[in-house]
Structures are given as structure tokens and as C-alpha cells.
mmCIF file of C-alpha atoms and ligand atoms in Angstrom:
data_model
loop_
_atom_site.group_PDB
_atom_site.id
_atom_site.type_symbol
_atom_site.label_atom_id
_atom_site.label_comp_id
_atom_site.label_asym_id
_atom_site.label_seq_id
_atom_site.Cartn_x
_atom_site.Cartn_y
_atom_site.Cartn_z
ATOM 1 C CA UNK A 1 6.518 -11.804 -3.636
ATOM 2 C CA UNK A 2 3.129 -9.981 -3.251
ATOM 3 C CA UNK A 3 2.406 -10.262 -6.786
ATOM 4 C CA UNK A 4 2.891 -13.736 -7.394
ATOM 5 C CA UNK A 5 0.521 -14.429 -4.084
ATOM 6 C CA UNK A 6 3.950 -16.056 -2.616
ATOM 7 C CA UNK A 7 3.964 -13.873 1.183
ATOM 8 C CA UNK A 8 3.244 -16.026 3.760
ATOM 9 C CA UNK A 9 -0.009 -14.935 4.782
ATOM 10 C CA UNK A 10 -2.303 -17.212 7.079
ATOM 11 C CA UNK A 11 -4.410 -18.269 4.076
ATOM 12 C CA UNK A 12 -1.301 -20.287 2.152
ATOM 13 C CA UNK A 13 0.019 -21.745 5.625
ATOM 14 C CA UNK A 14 -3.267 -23.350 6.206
ATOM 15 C CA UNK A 15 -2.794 -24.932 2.950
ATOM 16 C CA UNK A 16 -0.026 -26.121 3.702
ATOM 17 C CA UNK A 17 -1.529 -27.664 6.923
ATOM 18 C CA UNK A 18 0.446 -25.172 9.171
ATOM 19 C CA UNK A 19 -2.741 -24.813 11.511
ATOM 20 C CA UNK A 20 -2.521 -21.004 12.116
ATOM 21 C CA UNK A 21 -5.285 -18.661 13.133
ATOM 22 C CA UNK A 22 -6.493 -17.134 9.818
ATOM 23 C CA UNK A 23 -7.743 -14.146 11.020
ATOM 24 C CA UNK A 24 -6.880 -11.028 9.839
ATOM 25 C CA UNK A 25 -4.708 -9.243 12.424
ATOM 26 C CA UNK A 26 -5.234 -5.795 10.549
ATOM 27 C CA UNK A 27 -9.115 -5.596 10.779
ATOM 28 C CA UNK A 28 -10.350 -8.868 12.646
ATOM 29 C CA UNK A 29 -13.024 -9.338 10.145
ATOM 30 C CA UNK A 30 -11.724 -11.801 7.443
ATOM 31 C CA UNK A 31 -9.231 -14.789 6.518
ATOM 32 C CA UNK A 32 -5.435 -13.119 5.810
ATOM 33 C CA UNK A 33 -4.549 -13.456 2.248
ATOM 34 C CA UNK A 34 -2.592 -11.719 -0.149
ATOM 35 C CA UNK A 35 -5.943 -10.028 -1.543
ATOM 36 C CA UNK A 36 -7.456 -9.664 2.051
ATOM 37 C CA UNK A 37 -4.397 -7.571 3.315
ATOM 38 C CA UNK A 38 -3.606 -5.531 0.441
ATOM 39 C CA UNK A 39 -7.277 -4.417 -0.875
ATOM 40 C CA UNK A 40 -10.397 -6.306 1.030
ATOM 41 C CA UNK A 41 -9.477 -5.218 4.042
ATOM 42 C CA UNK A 42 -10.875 -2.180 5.419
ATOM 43 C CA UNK A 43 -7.495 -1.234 7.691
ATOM 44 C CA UNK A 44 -5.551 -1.086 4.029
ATOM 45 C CA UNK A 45 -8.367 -0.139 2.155
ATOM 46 C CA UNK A 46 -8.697 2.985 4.361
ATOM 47 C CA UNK A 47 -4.786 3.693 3.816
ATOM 48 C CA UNK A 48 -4.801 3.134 0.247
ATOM 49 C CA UNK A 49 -7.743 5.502 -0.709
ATOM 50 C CA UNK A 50 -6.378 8.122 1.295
ATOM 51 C CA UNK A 51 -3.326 7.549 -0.675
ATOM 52 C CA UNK A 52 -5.182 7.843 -3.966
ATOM 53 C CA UNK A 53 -7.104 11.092 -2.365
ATOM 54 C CA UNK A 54 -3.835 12.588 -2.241
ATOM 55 C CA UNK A 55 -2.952 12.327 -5.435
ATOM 56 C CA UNK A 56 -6.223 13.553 -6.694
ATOM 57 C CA UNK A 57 -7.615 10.292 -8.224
ATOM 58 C CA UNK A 58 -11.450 10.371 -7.513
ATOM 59 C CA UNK A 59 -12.016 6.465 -7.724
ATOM 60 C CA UNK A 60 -12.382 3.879 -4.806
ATOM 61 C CA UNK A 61 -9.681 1.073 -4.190
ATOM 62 C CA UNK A 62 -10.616 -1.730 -6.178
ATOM 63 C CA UNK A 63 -9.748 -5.812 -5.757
ATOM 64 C CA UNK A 64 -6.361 -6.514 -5.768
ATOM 65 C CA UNK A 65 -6.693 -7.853 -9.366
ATOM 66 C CA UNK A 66 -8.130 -4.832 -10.473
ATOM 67 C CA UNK A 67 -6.027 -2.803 -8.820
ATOM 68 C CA UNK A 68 -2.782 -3.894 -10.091
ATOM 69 C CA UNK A 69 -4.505 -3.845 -13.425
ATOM 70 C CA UNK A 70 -5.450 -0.192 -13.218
ATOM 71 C CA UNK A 71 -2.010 0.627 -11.746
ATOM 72 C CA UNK A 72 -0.046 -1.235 -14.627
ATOM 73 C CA UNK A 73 -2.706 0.403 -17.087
ATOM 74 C CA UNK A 74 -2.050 4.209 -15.775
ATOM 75 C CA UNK A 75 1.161 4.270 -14.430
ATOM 76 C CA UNK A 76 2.887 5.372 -17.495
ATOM 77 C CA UNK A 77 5.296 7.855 -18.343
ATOM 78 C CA UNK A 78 7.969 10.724 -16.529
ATOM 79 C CA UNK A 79 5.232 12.851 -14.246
ATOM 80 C CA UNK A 80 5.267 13.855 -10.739
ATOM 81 C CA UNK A 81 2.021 12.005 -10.211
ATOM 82 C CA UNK A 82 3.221 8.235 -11.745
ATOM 83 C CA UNK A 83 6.695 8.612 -9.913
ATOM 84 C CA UNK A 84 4.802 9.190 -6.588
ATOM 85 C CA UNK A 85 2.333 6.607 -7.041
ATOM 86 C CA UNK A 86 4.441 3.875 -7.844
ATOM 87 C CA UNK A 87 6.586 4.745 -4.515
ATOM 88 C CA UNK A 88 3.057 5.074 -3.096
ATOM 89 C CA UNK A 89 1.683 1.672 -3.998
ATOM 90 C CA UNK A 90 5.393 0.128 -3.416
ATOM 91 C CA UNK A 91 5.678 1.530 0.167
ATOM 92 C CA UNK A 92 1.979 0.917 1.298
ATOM 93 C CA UNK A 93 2.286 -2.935 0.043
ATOM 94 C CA UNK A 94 5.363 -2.296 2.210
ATOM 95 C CA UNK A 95 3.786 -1.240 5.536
ATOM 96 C CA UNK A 96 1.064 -3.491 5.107
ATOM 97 C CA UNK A 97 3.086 -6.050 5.439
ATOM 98 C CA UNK A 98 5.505 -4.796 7.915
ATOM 99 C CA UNK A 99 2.627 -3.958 10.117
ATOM 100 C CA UNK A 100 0.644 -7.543 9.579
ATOM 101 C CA UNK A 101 4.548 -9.131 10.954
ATOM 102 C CA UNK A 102 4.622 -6.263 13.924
ATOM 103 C CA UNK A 103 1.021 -7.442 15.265
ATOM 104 C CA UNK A 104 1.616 -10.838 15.155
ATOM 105 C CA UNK A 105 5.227 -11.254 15.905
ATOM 106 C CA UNK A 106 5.402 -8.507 18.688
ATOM 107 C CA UNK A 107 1.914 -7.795 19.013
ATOM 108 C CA UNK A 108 2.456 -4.145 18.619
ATOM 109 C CA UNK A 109 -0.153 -1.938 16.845
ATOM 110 C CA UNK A 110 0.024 1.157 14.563
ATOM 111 C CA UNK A 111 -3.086 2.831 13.232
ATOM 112 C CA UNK A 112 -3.990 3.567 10.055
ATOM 113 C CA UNK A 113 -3.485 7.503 10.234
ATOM 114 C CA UNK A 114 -0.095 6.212 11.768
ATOM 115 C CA UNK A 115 0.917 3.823 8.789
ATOM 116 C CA UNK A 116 -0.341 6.620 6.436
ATOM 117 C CA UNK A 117 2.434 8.818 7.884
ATOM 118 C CA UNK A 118 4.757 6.318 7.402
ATOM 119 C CA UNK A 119 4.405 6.447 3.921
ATOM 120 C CA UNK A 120 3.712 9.588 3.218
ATOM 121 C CA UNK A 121 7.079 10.501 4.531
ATOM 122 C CA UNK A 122 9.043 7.767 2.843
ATOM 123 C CA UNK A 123 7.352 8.786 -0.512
ATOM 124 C CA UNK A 124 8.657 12.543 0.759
ATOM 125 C CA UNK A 125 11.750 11.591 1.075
ATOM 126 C CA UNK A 126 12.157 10.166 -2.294
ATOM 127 C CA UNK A 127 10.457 12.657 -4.507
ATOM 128 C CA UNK A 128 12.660 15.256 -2.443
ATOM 129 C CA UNK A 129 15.654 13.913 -4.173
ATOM 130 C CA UNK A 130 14.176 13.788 -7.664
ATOM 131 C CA UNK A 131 14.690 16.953 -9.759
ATOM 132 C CA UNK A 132 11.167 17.856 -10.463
ATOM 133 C CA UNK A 133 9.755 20.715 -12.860
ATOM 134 C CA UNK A 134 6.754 22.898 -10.626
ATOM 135 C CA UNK A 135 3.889 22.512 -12.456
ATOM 136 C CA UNK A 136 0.710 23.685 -10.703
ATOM 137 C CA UNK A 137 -0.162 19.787 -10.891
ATOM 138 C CA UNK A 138 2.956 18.974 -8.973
ATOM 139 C CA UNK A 139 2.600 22.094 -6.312
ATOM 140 C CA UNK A 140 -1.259 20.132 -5.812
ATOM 141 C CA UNK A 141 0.918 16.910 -5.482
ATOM 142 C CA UNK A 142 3.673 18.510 -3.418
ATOM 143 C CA UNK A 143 1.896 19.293 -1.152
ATOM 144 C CA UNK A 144 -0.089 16.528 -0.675
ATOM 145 C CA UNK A 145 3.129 14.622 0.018
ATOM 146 C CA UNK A 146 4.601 17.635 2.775
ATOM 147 C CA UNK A 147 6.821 18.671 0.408
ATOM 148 C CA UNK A 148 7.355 22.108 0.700
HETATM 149 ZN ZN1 LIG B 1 -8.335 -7.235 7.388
#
């Protein structure tokens, strides 16, 4: 759904003449829209280079064009590191989303370090079951992710 700009973010229900507020409920400071939430805004932007920090990728977020573009580009073959990023970019697409629905449906609030947890332990949990082979790249990675 995120991918093909089809989430109902503030943004598209304007368009459709659903008068909503079309503030961002993440950061305050923007319209809500697929690229706003998942790479403009600084909430998720925060989240997501942390993410990428963890895996060791020295590069800042980019657009949400871009971004995809760079994932689809690098996230090739069987390693530690593309396994855990694609659960990484999965679940914080995820949690971005859940957490937009939380503030505005029950006006509940998570920070950033908070939604960071969140998905650092559901990519834990995942990698935990997959047989992996301990290279010293994947002890880095391993323990990045709390994996002991
Ligand atoms: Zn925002």
C-alpha cells in the first residue's frame, strides 16, 4: 500500500474532499503524505537514520523516491546485513504507520527512541530465528540489533 502511495494519509483524503487536518501528527511541521511520513519528516527521518547507523551505512536518509531506489538497488543477495535491512525498512514503514493511526485515533504518543525499540526488537526477533554464519560483519550487526 505504501509503495503505490495508496495509505490513507491526510494528503489523498483532502483530495478526495474529505476535509481533514493535514498536518503531520508525527512532527507538526508539514502536510501528511506518503513521502512526508516515511522520509521528509524529521520524527521518521530521525528513526530511519538511526536504523541505517546501525547497520553501518554512513549515508543520510534520502526522499522516499530515492530511498526505495537505493534500497531496491543494494538490497541484494543472502547476508546478515540485506536480511536485516529489509525487516528494518519493512518494520519501520510499519511503526510509522502504526504510530501516525495511534496519535490520531487514540491520541497516544510514542517517541522516536521508543518506536526505534520497537523495531529493533522485532528485527531481533526475526534474525534470532535465522541460522546465521558469525562473521565479524555479522557480530558488528548482531550486536547492533541486541542480539547476543
Ligand atoms: Zn512529520
Amino acid at each position: 500500500m505504501e509503495i503505490l502511495d495508496r495509505l490513507p494519509t491526510s494528503d489523498r483524503l483532502q483530495r478526495l474532499r474529505l476535509g481533514v487536518d493535514q498536518q503531520c501528527l508525527l512532527c507538526g511541521d508539514g502536510i501528511e503524505s506518503r513521502d512526508h511520513l516515511f522520509s521528509k519528516c524529521a520524527h521518521s527521518k530521525q528513526i530511519w537514520s538511526s536504523i541505517l547507523q546501525m547497520c553501518s551505512i554512513e549515508r543520510d536518509a534520502l526522499v522516499w523516491n530515492a530511498e526505495l531506489q537505493w534500497l531496491c538497488a543494494n538490497l541484494k543477495g543472502k547476508s546478515l546485513l540485506v536480511f536485516s535491512l529489509k525487516l528494518a525498512w519493512s518494520t519501520f514503514v510499519y511503526h510509522v504507520w502504526e504510530e501516525r493511526n495511534r496519535r490520531k485515533f487514540c491520541s497516544v504518543a510514542r517517541s522516536g527512541d521508543s518506536l526505534l525499540h520497537c523495531i529493533r526488537e522485532d528485527v531481533k526477533i526475526r534474525v534470532q530465528i535465522k541460522p546465521i554464519v558469525i562473521l565479524d560483519v555479522n557480530r558488528q550487526l548482531c550486536v547492533a540489533w541486541g542480539i547476543p
